[in-house]
Coordinates of C-alpha atoms in Angstrom, one line a residue:
Chain A
X1 CA 1.9 -16.2 34.2
X2 CA -1.9 -17.3 34.9
X3 CA -3.6 -18.7 32.3
X4 CA -6.2 -15.7 32.3
X5 CA -3.1 -13.4 31.2
X6 CA -1.6 -15.2 28.3
X7 CA -2.0 -12.2 26.5
X8 CA -1.6 -9.3 28.5
X9 CA -1.4 -5.7 28.0
X10 CA -0.3 -3.8 30.9
X11 CA -0.9 1.1 30.6
X12 CA -0.2 0.6 27.2
X13 CA 0.2 3.9 26.3
X14 CA 0.9 4.3 22.5
X15 CA 0.6 8.4 20.7
X16 CA 1.5 8.9 17.0
X17 CA 3.7 11.9 17.1
X18 CA 2.5 14.2 20.3
X19 CA -1.1 12.7 19.6
X20 CA -1.9 10.1 22.1
X21 CA -4.0 7.1 20.5
X22 CA -4.1 5.1 22.9
X23 CA -4.0 6.3 26.9
X24 CA -3.2 3.9 29.9
X25 CA -4.9 0.5 28.2
X26 CA -5.1 -2.4 30.3
X27 CA -6.9 -5.6 29.0
X28 CA -5.7 -9.5 29.5
X29 CA -6.4 -12.3 27.1
X30 CA -6.9 -16.0 27.8
X31 CA -4.8 -18.5 25.6
X32 CA -7.3 -20.2 23.1
X33 CA -9.9 -17.1 23.1
X34 CA -11.3 -15.4 20.0
X35 CA -11.1 -11.6 20.9
X36 CA -12.4 -9.2 18.4
X37 CA -11.7 -5.2 18.9
X38 CA -14.6 -3.4 18.3
X39 CA -14.7 0.4 17.5
X40 CA -15.0 3.3 14.8
X41 CA -12.4 4.0 13.2
X42 CA -9.8 5.8 15.4
X43 CA -10.8 4.5 18.1
X44 CA -7.7 2.6 18.7
X45 CA -8.1 -0.7 18.1
X46 CA -5.9 -0.4 14.9
X47 CA -3.0 1.2 16.5
X48 CA -3.3 -1.3 19.9
X49 CA -3.3 -4.5 17.0
X50 CA -0.1 -2.8 15.4
X51 CA 1.7 -2.5 18.6
X52 CA 0.8 -6.3 20.2
X53 CA 2.2 -7.2 16.2
X54 CA 5.3 -4.7 16.8
X55 CA 5.4 -2.2 14.1
X56 CA 4.4 0.4 16.2
X57 CA 6.3 1.3 19.5
X58 CA 5.1 1.1 22.3
X59 CA 4.7 4.8 24.3
X60 CA 4.6 3.3 27.7
X61 CA 3.3 0.7 29.4
X62 CA 4.2 -3.2 28.5
X63 CA 3.0 -6.2 26.4
X64 CA 3.7 -9.3 28.0
X65 CA 2.8 -12.7 25.8
X66 CA 3.0 -16.7 27.1
X67 CA 5.3 -15.2 29.9
X68 CA 7.5 -13.0 28.9
X69 CA 8.2 -9.1 28.2
X70 CA 7.7 -8.7 24.4
X71 CA 7.6 -4.7 24.3
X72 CA 10.8 -4.1 23.0
X73 CA 10.7 -7.4 21.1
X74 CA 11.3 -6.6 17.3
X75 CA 8.3 -7.7 15.2
X76 CA 9.9 -10.3 13.7
X77 CA 10.9 -12.4 16.4
X78 CA 7.5 -12.2 18.2
X79 CA 5.6 -15.0 16.7
X80 CA 2.9 -13.0 16.1
X81 CA 0.8 -13.5 12.8
X82 CA -0.8 -10.7 11.4
X83 CA -3.7 -11.3 8.5
X84 CA -3.9 -8.0 6.8
X85 CA -7.0 -6.0 5.7
X86 CA -5.3 -5.6 1.9
X87 CA -3.7 -9.1 2.6
X88 CA -0.5 -7.8 1.8
X89 CA 0.4 -11.1 -0.5
X90 CA 4.1 -10.2 -2.0
X91 CA 3.0 -10.7 -5.7
X92 CA 5.8 -11.3 -7.7
X93 CA 5.5 -14.8 -5.2
X94 CA 3.4 -17.5 -5.9
X95 CA 0.5 -18.5 -3.7
X96 CA 3.6 -21.5 -2.4
X97 CA 6.4 -19.2 -2.5
X98 CA 4.3 -16.8 -0.1
X99 CA 3.4 -20.1 1.9
X100 CA 6.9 -20.8 2.5
X101 CA 8.2 -17.4 2.5
X102 CA 8.7 -17.4 7.0
X103 CA 9.0 -21.3 6.7
X104 CA 12.0 -20.7 4.8
X105 CA 13.1 -18.1 7.0
X106 CA 13.0 -20.0 9.6
X107 CA 16.0 -22.0 7.6
X108 CA 13.1 -24.5 6.6
X109 CA 14.3 -26.4 3.8
X110 CA 13.2 -30.2 1.4
X111 CA 10.2 -32.2 2.7
X112 CA 9.7 -31.1 5.5
X113 CA 9.1 -27.3 4.1
X114 CA 7.3 -29.1 1.6
X115 CA 4.7 -30.8 3.6
X116 CA 4.4 -27.8 5.9
X117 CA 3.2 -25.6 2.9
X118 CA 1.1 -28.2 1.4
X119 CA -0.6 -28.8 4.5
X120 CA -1.0 -25.0 5.0
X121 CA -3.2 -24.9 1.7
X122 CA -5.5 -27.8 2.0
X123 CA -5.7 -26.7 5.1
X124 CA -7.6 -23.4 3.4
X125 CA -9.0 -25.6 0.4
X126 CA -6.0 -24.6 -2.0
X127 CA -4.1 -26.9 -2.9
X128 CA -4.5 -26.6 -6.9
X129 CA -3.6 -22.8 -6.7
X130 CA -0.3 -23.1 -5.5
X131 CA 1.3 -22.3 -8.4
X132 CA -1.3 -19.1 -8.8
X133 CA 0.1 -15.6 -8.3
X134 CA -1.8 -13.5 -6.5
X135 CA -3.2 -11.4 -8.6
X136 CA -5.1 -14.4 -10.1
X137 CA -7.0 -15.5 -6.8
X138 CA -10.0 -13.6 -6.1
X139 CA -10.3 -12.0 -2.8
X140 CA -11.7 -14.3 -0.9
X141 CA -8.6 -16.4 -2.1
X142 CA -5.7 -14.0 -1.2
X143 CA -7.4 -13.7 2.4
X144 CA -7.0 -17.4 2.4
X145 CA -3.7 -17.4 1.4
X146 CA -2.9 -14.9 3.5
X147 CA -4.4 -16.8 6.4
X148 CA -2.6 -19.8 5.2
X149 CA 0.7 -17.6 5.3
X150 CA 0.8 -16.7 9.1
X151 CA -0.3 -20.0 10.2
X152 CA 2.3 -22.3 9.0
X153 CA 4.7 -20.4 11.4
X154 CA 2.1 -20.9 14.6
X155 CA 2.2 -18.2 15.9
X156 CA 1.4 -17.6 19.0
X157 CA -1.2 -15.2 18.9
X158 CA -3.1 -14.6 15.5
X159 CA -3.8 -10.9 14.2
X160 CA -6.6 -9.8 11.7
X161 CA -7.0 -6.7 10.6
X162 CA -10.8 -5.9 9.6
X163 CA -10.8 -10.1 8.1
X164 CA -14.3 -10.0 6.2
X165 CA -14.8 -6.0 5.7
X166 CA -13.4 -6.4 1.8
X167 CA -15.4 -9.7 1.3
X168 CA -18.9 -9.9 -0.2
X169 CA -21.8 -11.1 1.9
X170 CA -21.7 -14.5 0.4
X171 CA -17.6 -15.3 1.0
X172 CA -18.0 -13.2 5.0
X173 CA -20.4 -16.3 6.0
X174 CA -17.6 -18.2 4.5
X175 CA -14.6 -16.9 5.6
X176 CA -16.3 -16.9 9.2
X177 CA -16.8 -20.2 9.3
X178 CA -13.3 -21.1 8.1
X179 CA -12.0 -18.4 10.8
X180 CA -13.9 -20.3 13.5
X181 CA -13.0 -23.8 12.1
X182 CA -8.9 -23.3 12.1
X183 CA -9.0 -21.2 15.5
X184 CA -11.2 -24.6 17.1
X185 CA -8.3 -26.9 15.3
X186 CA -5.0 -25.0 15.8
X187 CA -6.1 -23.2 19.5
X188 CA -4.3 -20.7 18.3
X189 CA -5.3 -17.5 20.3
X190 CA -7.0 -14.9 17.8
X191 CA -7.4 -11.0 18.3
X192 CA -9.6 -9.3 15.7
X193 CA -10.3 -5.4 14.8
X194 CA -13.6 -4.4 13.0
X195 CA -16.1 -1.9 13.4
X196 CA -18.5 -3.9 12.0
X197 CA -20.6 -5.0 15.3
X198 CA -22.7 -7.9 13.4
X199 CA -19.1 -9.2 12.1
X200 CA -17.6 -9.1 16.0
X201 CA -21.4 -10.9 17.6
X202 CA -20.8 -13.3 14.9
X203 CA -17.4 -14.3 15.6
X204 CA -16.0 -13.5 19.1
X205 CA -15.6 -15.4 22.2
X206 CA -15.2 -11.8 24.0
X207 CA -15.7 -8.3 22.4
X208 CA -13.8 -5.4 23.2
X209 CA -15.5 -2.0 23.0
X210 CA -13.0 0.7 22.4
X211 CA -13.8 4.3 21.7
X212 CA -10.9 7.5 21.6
X213 CA -8.0 4.9 22.9
X214 CA -10.1 3.4 25.9
X215 CA -12.1 0.1 26.7
X216 CA -15.6 1.2 27.0
X217 CA -16.6 -2.4 27.4
X218 CA -15.5 -6.1 27.7
X219 CA -18.3 -8.5 27.7
X220 CA -19.1 -11.9 25.7
X221 CA -21.4 -11.2 22.6
X222 CA -25.0 -11.7 25.1
X223 CA -23.2 -9.0 27.5
X224 CA -22.1 -6.8 24.9
X225 CA -25.7 -7.2 22.7
X226 CA -28.1 -7.1 25.5
X227 CA -26.4 -5.6 28.3
X228 CA -24.6 -2.4 27.1
X229 CA -22.9 -0.4 30.0
X230 CA -22.8 2.8 28.5
X231 CA -24.4 5.4 26.2
X232 CA -21.5 4.9 23.1
X233 CA -22.0 1.1 22.9
X234 CA -25.4 1.2 23.4
X235 CA -25.2 3.2 20.6
X236 CA -22.8 1.1 18.6
X237 CA -24.8 -2.4 18.8
X238 CA -28.1 -0.9 17.6
X239 CA -29.3 0.6 20.4
X240 CA -31.6 3.7 18.4
X241 CA -33.5 5.8 21.8
X242 CA -30.7 6.4 24.8
X243 CA -31.7 8.9 27.3
X244 CA -30.4 10.3 29.7
X245 CA -32.3 9.7 33.6
X246 CA -32.1 12.3 36.5
X247 CA -34.0 11.4 39.2
X248 CA -35.9 9.3 38.6
X249 CA -36.9 10.3 35.6
X250 CA -36.2 10.6 31.6
X251 CA -34.2 14.2 30.6
X252 CA -35.5 14.3 27.1
X253 CA -35.5 17.1 24.5
X254 CA -39.0 17.6 26.1
X255 CA -37.8 18.0 29.2
X256 CA -38.3 14.7 32.5
X257 CA -40.3 12.7 31.3
X258 CA -42.2 10.0 34.2
X259 CA -41.9 6.9 32.7
X260 CA -44.6 4.4 33.4
X261 CA -42.9 2.4 35.9
X262 CA -40.5 2.7 38.2
X263 CA -37.1 2.7 36.1
X264 CA -33.6 1.1 37.5
X265 CA -31.2 3.5 39.0
X266 CA -28.6 4.0 36.4
X267 CA -27.2 7.0 34.1
X268 CA -29.4 6.5 31.5
X269 CA -31.7 4.3 29.8
X270 CA -31.4 2.5 26.2
X271 CA -34.0 0.3 23.9
X272 CA -34.4 -1.1 20.7
X273 CA -36.9 -0.2 18.6
X274 CA -38.4 -3.6 18.9
X275 CA -38.9 -2.7 22.6
X276 CA -40.9 0.0 21.8
X277 CA -44.8 -0.3 22.6
X278 CA -46.8 0.6 20.0
X279 CA -51.2 1.1 20.7
X280 CA -50.6 1.6 24.7
X281 CA -48.9 3.7 26.7
X282 CA -48.8 7.6 28.4
X283 CA -46.7 9.0 25.0
X284 CA -48.2 9.9 21.9
X285 CA -46.3 10.1 18.5
X286 CA -46.8 10.9 14.7
X287 CA -45.5 8.5 12.5
X288 CA -42.5 10.1 9.9
X289 CA -41.3 7.2 7.9
X290 CA -42.3 3.9 8.0
X291 CA -40.2 0.8 5.7
X292 CA -41.9 -3.1 5.3
X293 CA -38.7 -5.1 6.9
X294 CA -40.3 -8.8 6.0
X295 CA -41.2 -10.1 9.3
X296 CA -41.4 -6.3 10.8
X297 CA -42.0 -2.8 10.3
X298 CA -40.1 0.0 11.6
X299 CA -41.7 2.8 11.9
X300 CA -40.4 7.0 12.7
X301 CA -42.3 8.8 15.1
X302 CA -41.6 12.4 15.7
X303 CA -43.1 13.0 19.7
X304 CA -42.8 15.6 22.1
X305 CA -39.8 13.7 23.6
X306 CA -38.0 13.3 20.2
X307 CA -37.9 11.2 17.1
X308 CA -38.5 7.3 18.6
X309 CA -37.3 4.2 16.5
X310 CA -40.0 1.4 16.8
X311 CA -40.1 -2.2 14.8
X312 CA -43.1 -4.4 15.3
X313 CA -44.3 -7.6 13.6
X314 CA -45.5 -6.9 10.1
X315 CA -48.4 -9.2 11.4
X316 CA -49.5 -6.3 13.6
X317 CA -52.0 -3.5 11.8
X318 CA -50.2 -0.9 10.2
X319 CA -49.8 2.3 10.9
X320 CA -50.0 4.8 7.7
X321 CA -47.6 7.5 7.4
X322 CA -49.0 10.9 9.5
X323 CA -51.2 9.1 12.0
X324 CA -51.4 9.9 15.7
X325 CA -50.2 7.1 17.8
X326 CA -49.2 6.4 21.2
X327 CA -46.7 4.5 22.4
X328 CA -44.7 2.9 25.9
X329 CA -41.1 3.4 26.7
X330 CA -41.1 0.2 29.3
X331 CA -38.7 1.0 32.1
X332 CA -38.0 -3.2 32.3
X333 CA -37.8 -4.1 29.1
X334 CA -34.3 -0.7 28.8
X335 CA -31.3 -1.3 28.8
X336 CA -29.7 0.3 32.1
X337 CA -26.7 2.4 31.4
X338 CA -24.0 2.6 33.9
X339 CA -22.7 5.3 32.0
X340 CA -23.7 8.1 30.0
X341 CA -21.2 10.3 27.7
Chain B
X1 CA -13.6 22.1 -49.2
X2 CA -13.8 18.3 -48.1
X3 CA -11.5 17.0 -50.1
X4 CA -9.3 19.9 -48.9
X5 CA -10.4 18.9 -45.6
X6 CA -9.3 15.2 -45.5
X7 CA -6.5 15.5 -46.9
X8 CA -5.0 18.3 -44.5
X9 CA -4.2 16.2 -41.2
X10 CA -2.8 12.7 -43.8
X11 CA -0.7 15.8 -44.5
X12 CA 0.7 17.3 -41.4
X13 CA 1.0 13.6 -40.0
X14 CA 3.2 13.2 -42.5
X15 CA 5.1 16.2 -42.3
X16 CA 5.8 15.5 -38.6
X17 CA 7.0 12.0 -39.1
X18 CA 9.4 13.0 -41.8
X19 CA 10.5 15.7 -39.8
X20 CA 11.0 13.3 -36.7
X21 CA 12.9 10.4 -39.2
X22 CA 13.5 12.4 -42.0
X23 CA 17.7 13.7 -41.2
X24 CA 17.7 10.1 -39.2
X25 CA 16.9 8.3 -42.5
X26 CA 19.8 10.7 -44.4
X27 CA 22.4 10.2 -41.8
X28 CA 21.5 6.5 -42.3
X29 CA 21.3 6.9 -45.9
X30 CA 24.7 9.1 -45.9
X31 CA 26.9 6.4 -44.2
X32 CA 26.8 3.9 -46.8
X33 CA 28.3 6.5 -49.5
X34 CA 31.3 5.8 -51.3
X35 CA 32.2 8.9 -51.5
X36 CA 34.6 10.9 -50.0
X37 CA 32.6 13.6 -47.8
X38 CA 29.7 13.9 -46.2
X39 CA 26.9 14.1 -48.2
X40 CA 23.1 13.2 -49.9
X41 CA 22.5 11.7 -51.9
X42 CA 25.2 9.8 -51.0
X43 CA 27.2 9.0 -53.7
X44 CA 27.6 5.2 -54.3
X45 CA 27.3 2.6 -52.1
X46 CA 29.9 0.8 -49.5
X47 CA 30.7 -0.2 -46.2
X48 CA 33.9 1.6 -46.1
X49 CA 32.7 4.4 -43.8
X50 CA 31.0 2.0 -41.3
X51 CA 34.9 -0.4 -41.6
X52 CA 36.6 3.1 -40.9
X53 CA 34.8 4.1 -37.3
X54 CA 35.9 0.6 -36.0
X55 CA 40.0 2.0 -37.3
X56 CA 39.4 5.6 -35.5
X57 CA 41.7 5.7 -32.1
X58 CA 40.0 8.6 -30.9
X59 CA 36.6 6.5 -31.7
X60 CA 37.8 3.5 -29.1
X61 CA 38.7 5.9 -26.6
X62 CA 35.6 7.9 -26.1
X63 CA 33.4 5.1 -26.5
X64 CA 35.1 3.6 -24.0
X65 CA 34.5 6.2 -22.0
X66 CA 30.8 7.3 -22.5
X67 CA 30.1 3.5 -21.7
X68 CA 31.7 3.5 -18.7
X69 CA 29.7 6.9 -17.9
X70 CA 26.6 6.2 -19.0
X71 CA 27.3 2.5 -16.4
X72 CA 28.9 3.7 -13.8
X73 CA 27.1 6.8 -13.7
X74 CA 23.8 5.2 -13.9
X75 CA 24.4 2.5 -11.5
X76 CA 25.6 5.6 -9.0
X77 CA 22.2 6.9 -9.6
X78 CA 20.8 4.1 -9.0
X79 CA 22.7 3.3 -5.9
X80 CA 21.6 6.7 -4.5
X81 CA 18.5 6.9 -5.8
X82 CA 16.8 4.2 -4.5
X83 CA 17.1 4.3 -1.3
X84 CA 15.9 8.2 -1.8
X85 CA 13.4 7.1 -3.5
X86 CA 12.4 4.4 -0.6
X87 CA 12.8 7.7 2.2
X88 CA 10.7 9.8 -0.4
X89 CA 7.9 7.5 -1.1
X90 CA 7.4 5.8 2.5
X91 CA 8.1 8.4 5.0
X92 CA 7.0 12.0 5.5
X93 CA 10.0 13.3 5.9
X94 CA 10.6 17.1 6.4
X95 CA 11.7 19.0 3.5
X96 CA 10.8 16.3 1.2
X97 CA 9.2 18.5 -1.1
X98 CA 13.0 20.5 -1.3
X99 CA 14.8 17.4 -1.9
X100 CA 12.6 16.4 -4.5
X101 CA 13.2 19.9 -6.0
X102 CA 16.5 20.2 -5.9
X103 CA 17.0 16.3 -7.2
X104 CA 15.1 17.3 -10.5
X105 CA 16.8 20.7 -11.1
X106 CA 19.5 19.4 -13.5
X107 CA 16.4 18.1 -15.3
X108 CA 15.1 22.0 -15.3
X109 CA 18.5 23.5 -15.4
X110 CA 20.2 23.7 -19.0
X111 CA 22.3 21.4 -19.3
X112 CA 24.9 24.2 -20.4
X113 CA 25.0 25.8 -17.3
X114 CA 25.0 23.0 -15.0
X115 CA 28.3 22.6 -16.9
X116 CA 30.4 26.1 -16.3
X117 CA 28.8 25.7 -12.9
X118 CA 30.6 22.6 -12.4
X119 CA 33.7 23.7 -13.5
X120 CA 33.9 26.9 -12.4
X121 CA 32.9 26.1 -8.7
X122 CA 34.0 22.2 -8.0
X123 CA 36.1 21.1 -10.6
X124 CA 38.6 23.8 -10.7
X125 CA 38.7 25.1 -7.1
X126 CA 38.5 21.5 -6.4
X127 CA 40.8 20.2 -8.5
X128 CA 39.0 17.2 -10.0
X129 CA 40.7 14.9 -12.1
X130 CA 38.8 15.1 -15.8
X131 CA 37.5 11.9 -15.5
X132 CA 36.0 12.3 -12.1
X133 CA 34.3 15.2 -12.3
X134 CA 32.8 13.3 -15.6
X135 CA 31.3 10.7 -13.5
X136 CA 30.3 12.7 -11.2
X137 CA 29.0 15.0 -13.4
X138 CA 27.1 12.5 -14.9
X139 CA 25.1 10.7 -12.1
X140 CA 24.0 14.4 -10.9
X141 CA 22.1 14.4 -14.5
X142 CA 20.6 10.6 -14.4
X143 CA 19.6 10.7 -11.0
X144 CA 16.4 12.5 -10.8
X145 CA 15.5 10.0 -13.6
X146 CA 16.4 7.3 -11.1
X147 CA 14.8 8.7 -8.4
X148 CA 11.8 9.4 -10.1
X149 CA 11.0 6.4 -11.9
X150 CA 12.3 4.5 -9.3
X151 CA 9.6 6.3 -7.2
X152 CA 6.5 5.7 -9.4
X153 CA 7.3 1.7 -8.7
X154 CA 7.4 2.2 -5.1
X155 CA 4.1 3.9 -4.7
X156 CA 2.3 1.7 -7.2
X157 CA 3.7 -1.1 -4.1
X158 CA 1.8 -1.5 -1.0
X159 CA 4.1 -0.7 1.7
X160 CA 2.3 -3.2 3.8
X161 CA 3.9 -5.7 2.2
X162 CA 7.1 -4.8 3.8
X163 CA 5.3 -5.0 7.2
X164 CA 3.9 -8.7 6.2
X165 CA 7.4 -9.7 5.4
X166 CA 8.7 -8.5 9.3
X167 CA 5.8 -10.6 10.9
X168 CA 6.9 -13.6 9.3
X169 CA 10.7 -13.5 10.1
X170 CA 12.2 -11.2 7.9
X171 CA 14.5 -8.0 9.1
X172 CA 13.2 -4.6 7.6
X173 CA 16.3 -4.9 5.8
X174 CA 15.7 -8.2 4.5
X175 CA 12.0 -7.0 3.8
X176 CA 13.6 -4.3 2.0
X177 CA 15.7 -7.0 -0.4
X178 CA 12.9 -9.8 -0.5
X179 CA 10.0 -7.7 -1.2
X180 CA 9.9 -4.5 -2.3
X181 CA 13.3 -4.7 -4.8
X182 CA 11.7 -7.9 -6.4
X183 CA 8.6 -5.5 -7.7
X184 CA 10.0 -2.7 -8.1
X185 CA 12.3 -4.7 -10.6
X186 CA 10.9 -3.5 -14.2
X187 CA 11.1 0.5 -12.3
X188 CA 15.0 0.0 -11.6
X189 CA 15.5 -1.3 -15.4
X190 CA 13.7 1.6 -16.9
X191 CA 15.6 4.1 -15.0
X192 CA 18.5 2.4 -16.1
X193 CA 17.9 2.6 -19.4
X194 CA 16.4 5.7 -19.3
X195 CA 19.8 7.0 -17.6
X196 CA 21.8 5.2 -20.1
X197 CA 20.8 7.0 -22.7
X198 CA 20.6 10.5 -21.1
X199 CA 24.5 10.1 -20.4
X200 CA 25.5 8.6 -23.7
X201 CA 23.4 11.4 -25.4
X202 CA 25.2 13.8 -22.8
X203 CA 26.7 16.9 -24.5
X204 CA 26.6 20.0 -22.6
X205 CA 28.0 19.5 -19.6
X206 CA 30.3 17.1 -21.1
X207 CA 31.2 19.8 -23.5
X208 CA 33.1 21.5 -20.8
X209 CA 34.1 19.1 -18.4
X210 CA 35.9 17.4 -21.5
X211 CA 39.5 17.8 -21.2
X212 CA 42.7 17.3 -23.0
X213 CA 42.9 12.7 -24.3
X214 CA 39.3 12.3 -22.3
X215 CA 36.2 12.8 -23.9
X216 CA 32.6 11.2 -24.5
X217 CA 31.7 10.1 -27.9
X218 CA 29.6 12.5 -28.9
X219 CA 32.3 15.6 -27.8
X220 CA 34.5 13.9 -30.0
X221 CA 32.0 13.1 -32.9
X222 CA 31.7 16.8 -33.4
X223 CA 35.6 17.4 -32.4
X224 CA 36.1 14.6 -35.3
X225 CA 33.4 16.7 -38.3
X226 CA 35.3 19.9 -37.4
X227 CA 38.6 18.6 -38.9
X228 CA 37.7 15.8 -41.2
X229 CA 34.2 16.1 -43.0
X230 CA 34.0 12.2 -43.9
X231 CA 31.1 10.1 -44.1
X232 CA 31.9 8.3 -40.5
X233 CA 30.9 10.4 -38.5
X234 CA 27.7 9.9 -40.2
X235 CA 28.5 5.8 -40.2
X236 CA 29.1 6.6 -36.3
X237 CA 25.9 7.8 -35.2
X238 CA 23.7 5.1 -37.3
X239 CA 25.7 2.2 -34.8
X240 CA 25.2 4.0 -32.1
X241 CA 21.3 4.7 -33.4
X242 CA 21.3 1.0 -33.8
X243 CA 22.8 0.0 -30.8
X244 CA 20.3 2.1 -28.5
X245 CA 17.5 1.2 -30.3
X246 CA 18.6 -2.7 -30.2
X247 CA 18.3 -1.9 -26.1
X248 CA 14.7 -0.7 -26.1
X249 CA 14.1 -3.8 -28.1
X250 CA 15.7 -6.2 -26.1
X251 CA 13.9 -4.3 -22.3
X252 CA 10.5 -3.8 -24.3
X253 CA 10.6 -7.3 -25.7
X254 CA 12.1 -9.0 -22.5
X255 CA 10.4 -6.4 -20.0
X256 CA 7.7 -4.6 -20.9
X257 CA 9.5 -1.5 -20.7
X258 CA 6.9 0.7 -22.0
X259 CA 4.9 -0.6 -19.1
X260 CA 6.8 2.0 -16.4
X261 CA 7.9 5.2 -18.9

């Protein structure tokens, strides 16, 4: 085992009945990494996570963890923890008993057990809630119990299913910090599944973008955000103006268009609304929609090359609805896409 | 007009309640009669018929048989019904709807038909003993209640807690006993009470399957009344009603029974 492949999925194929959910997936994860599996629903991210946990039968391929093949190891012997989206706390047990559940199954008893449970509860700030039932806790507290319940087992890999999606905005930030802290303190390898790019960008060391059971792109948050390699990823991380390239020309609904400067060789180009220049440039458009977003204004333009979304600083002069204007799609600012689907 | 209207609803309510509870009150009153025949209004007051209930040999035997069928049949129905409910509510099985329908059939098909069919096509051809036949029939009759009530509580229980238990080191079966059973306890208890009452009050099927020397309590009461017309049957009915009320009251008091039914 090399350090770069602490957890390794090799040619992993997963199916639901006869329909393939994940074909031939290869992925290597380093020890102590915080990985996000990012993609829309149905992209196979949850299925992949369940296969790592052992809750999903593997059709072919391997799952290796810490040097051994765990493909056929049953879920209860894998040392893999999972924090469920809905937390899946045991409703008939107190918070304390929930956290003690796995430790007791390991045969831990008495003072050792108590010390471990108490420190687990302390680490998520719930020492005073030990005797409560899960139903008496808020969503955020329930999730912390679920986190503590998994972490006291000292798993080799901790999986989290949409860890922030059920929390309100304020708790989301809190939990994000909490997860990063736990990860830093324990050094546990963490993989979380999300459909929210902001969540993945904020939390992960590396992001794995998935689509239809396949990996679209793996990279750091900066890579994914600034240098998407496919139109799918570009779209997913907020590029609004995405066009294929053909012979150095932009292929639009208004035909092949020359850009103001020479584009790089790529299958396509993508611009965030912020990258569109208003007021100068070779293209004409009409303002169809406008919205004020505090620091900036967003415009939806009707143009001969199709709808364009632009965003400019609020300090710049505003265009009224229906105004005619010129704009530019600067090739040097665009993200070049290697694949266009 | 408005007076008539304002009296109408209370009047209907009174009649409905009188119709529901009236006969029961009459029976209770009749059990304390001092007279020799089952009659209302009771003649005088005495506890002699209540005392007599405990001296009738056949009552003791049939009460024992009914208790055995109610408790044994319900336990058997739960042993069959809990795994069936689990499979029906947790897995997408081919033919699940058919199984659900068959399992519910004894509720829908009139008992007299069930009794006749069991007697004619199972008990007689296979030479099954009376006690065993009654036990099997009662188990089948209780099964629908067991499956329905237990299924309802299983469907209210998230299935991911079992996976959570497995990932914390439990086996699949262990997860069932550790996290599923404790959370459907109320449903199981409700199923037990419903099954017990259903079995204990069962007449038509038991009528067909009872035989020489083996009778359930209600069958024995009918048989007794054909010969003797004293108030002891009323006294026995009152005692049985008291037992039922006691069970339901205790279940409600300690376990919140009505939440599950």
